[in-house]
XYZ file of C-alpha atoms in Angstrom:
148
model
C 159.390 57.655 -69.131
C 156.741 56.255 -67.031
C 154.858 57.294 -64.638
C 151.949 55.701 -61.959
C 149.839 57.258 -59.272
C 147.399 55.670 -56.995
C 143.676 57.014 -56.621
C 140.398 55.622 -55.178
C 137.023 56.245 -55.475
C 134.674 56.926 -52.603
C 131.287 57.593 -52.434
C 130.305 61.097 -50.652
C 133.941 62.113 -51.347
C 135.768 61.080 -54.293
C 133.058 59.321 -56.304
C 131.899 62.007 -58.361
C 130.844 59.267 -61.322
C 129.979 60.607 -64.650
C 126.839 62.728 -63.499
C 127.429 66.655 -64.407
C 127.162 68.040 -61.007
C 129.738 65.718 -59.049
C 132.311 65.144 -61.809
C 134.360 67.654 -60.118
C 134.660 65.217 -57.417
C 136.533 62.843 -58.957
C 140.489 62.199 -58.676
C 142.261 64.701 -60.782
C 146.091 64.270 -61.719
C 148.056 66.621 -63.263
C 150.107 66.129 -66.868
C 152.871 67.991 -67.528
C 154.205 67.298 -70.933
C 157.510 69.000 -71.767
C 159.805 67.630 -74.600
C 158.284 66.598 -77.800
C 158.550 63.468 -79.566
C 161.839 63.791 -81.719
C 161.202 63.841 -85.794
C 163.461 62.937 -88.563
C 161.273 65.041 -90.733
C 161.308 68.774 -89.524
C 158.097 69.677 -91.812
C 155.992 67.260 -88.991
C 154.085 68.979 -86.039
C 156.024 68.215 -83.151
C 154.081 66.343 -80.623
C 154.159 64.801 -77.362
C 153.497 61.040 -77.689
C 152.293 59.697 -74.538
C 149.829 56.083 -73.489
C 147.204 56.827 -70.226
C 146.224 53.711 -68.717
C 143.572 53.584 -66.049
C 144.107 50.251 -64.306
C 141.779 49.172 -61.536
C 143.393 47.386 -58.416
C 141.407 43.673 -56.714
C 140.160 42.752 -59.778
C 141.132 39.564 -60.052
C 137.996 37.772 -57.659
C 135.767 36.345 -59.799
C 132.476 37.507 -58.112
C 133.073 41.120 -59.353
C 130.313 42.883 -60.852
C 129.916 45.478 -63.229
C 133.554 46.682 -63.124
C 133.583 47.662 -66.838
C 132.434 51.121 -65.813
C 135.423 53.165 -65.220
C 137.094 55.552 -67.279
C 139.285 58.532 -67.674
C 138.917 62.027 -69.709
C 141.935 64.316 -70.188
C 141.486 68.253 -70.288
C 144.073 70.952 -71.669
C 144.956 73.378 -68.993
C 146.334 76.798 -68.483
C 149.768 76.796 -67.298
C 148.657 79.210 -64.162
C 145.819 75.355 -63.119
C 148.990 73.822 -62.250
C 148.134 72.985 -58.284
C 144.662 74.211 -58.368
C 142.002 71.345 -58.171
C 139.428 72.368 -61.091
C 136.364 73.388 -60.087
C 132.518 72.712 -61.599
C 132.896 76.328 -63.606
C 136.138 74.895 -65.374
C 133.831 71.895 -66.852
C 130.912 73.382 -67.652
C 133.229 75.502 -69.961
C 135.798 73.086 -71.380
C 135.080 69.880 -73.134
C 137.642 66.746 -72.694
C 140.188 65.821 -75.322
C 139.315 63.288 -78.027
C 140.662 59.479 -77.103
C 141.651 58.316 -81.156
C 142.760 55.311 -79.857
C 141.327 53.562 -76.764
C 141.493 49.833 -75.255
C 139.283 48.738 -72.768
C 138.948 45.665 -70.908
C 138.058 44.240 -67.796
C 140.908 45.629 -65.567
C 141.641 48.842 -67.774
C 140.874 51.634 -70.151
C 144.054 52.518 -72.583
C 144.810 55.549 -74.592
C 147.642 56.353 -76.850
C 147.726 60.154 -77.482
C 149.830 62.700 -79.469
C 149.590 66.127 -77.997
C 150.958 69.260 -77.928
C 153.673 70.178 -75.026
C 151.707 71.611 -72.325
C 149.729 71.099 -69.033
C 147.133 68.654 -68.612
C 144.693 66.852 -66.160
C 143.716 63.746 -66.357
C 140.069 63.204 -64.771
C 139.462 59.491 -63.484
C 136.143 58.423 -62.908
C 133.917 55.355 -62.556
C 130.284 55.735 -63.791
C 128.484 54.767 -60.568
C 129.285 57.198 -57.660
C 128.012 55.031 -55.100
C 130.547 52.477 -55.671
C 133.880 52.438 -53.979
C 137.007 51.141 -56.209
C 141.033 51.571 -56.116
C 142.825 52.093 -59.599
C 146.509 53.178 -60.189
C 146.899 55.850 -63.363
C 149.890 55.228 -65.368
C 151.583 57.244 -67.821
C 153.887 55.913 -70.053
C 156.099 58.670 -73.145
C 158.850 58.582 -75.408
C 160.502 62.067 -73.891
C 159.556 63.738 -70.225
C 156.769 63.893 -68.390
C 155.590 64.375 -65.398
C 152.112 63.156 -63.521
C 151.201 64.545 -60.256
C-alpha cells in the first residue's frame, strides 16, 4: 500500500526545526499500522513492515543551499492520540523510534522499518526553523496502512 501527504515548513508557524522548545511545531502525520506482515514461519514476531520517505519538493535548481538538513522521527502512540496534535509534554516524555536503516540524499531521507501493529506519528522537521521548504511524506507497506 502506499501512501503520500503533503507538508511545508514555515517559519513562526510550522518550522519548529530540531530545537527542544519548537519541535512541537513541526508537521505531524499520523500512522496507523493494522495488518502485519504475513510469515511462513509462525515462531517469527509478527511485524508491520513499512518504508517512510521524506521527500522535499523544488529541489531540482541548482543554486540550493544547505538542503541536506531535513529529517523525520517517528513516535509510538496511544491509541486514544489518534486526532490530537502532540503537545511539548508528550516529547519531553517519549523518545523517537530507532531508524536501523536510513538513506539520505539530497532530495530525501529513507527508512525501512519493522514495527509492531499500532498507532504512530511521524514528526517531519528541517533543522533550521527559519527556513521555509515543501516536502511530501510517503509511506509505502506490504499489508494496510493508513497516514493521515
Amino acid at each position: 500500500m502506499y501512501h503520500m501527504k503533503i507538508g511545508s515548513w514555515a517559519p513562526g508557524s510550522t518550522a519548529g526545526g530540531s530545537y527542544k522548545d519548537t519541535y512541537y511545531q513541526n508537521p505531524q502525520f499520523k500512522l496507523v499500522l493494522k495488518e502485519q506482515d504475513q510469515t511462513e514461519d509462525e515462531d517469527k514476531t509478527k511485524k508491520c513492515t513499512v518504508v517512510v520517505e521524506l521527500l522535499l519538493k523544488n529541489t531540482r535548481n541548482k543554486n540550493e543551499v544547505d538542503i541536506t538538513s531535513k529529517d523525520f522521527d517517528i513516535y509510538k502512540v496511544p491509541p486514544d492520540f489518534q486526532g490530537v496534535r502532540l503537545d511539548p509534554d508528550f516529547f519531553k516524555q517519549n523518545k523517537p523510534i530507532e531508524h536501523p536503516y536510513i538513506y539520505r540524499s539530497i532530495r530525501n531521507v529513507v527508512c525501512k522499518l519493522r514495527l509492531d501493529p499500532g498507532n504512530y506519528i511521524i514528526v517531519a522537521f528541517n533543522k533550521d526553523p527559519k527556513q521555509s521548504r515543501k516536502f511530501l511524506v510517503r509511506t509505502f507497506s506490504k499489508t494496510g496502512n493508513t497516514l493521515g
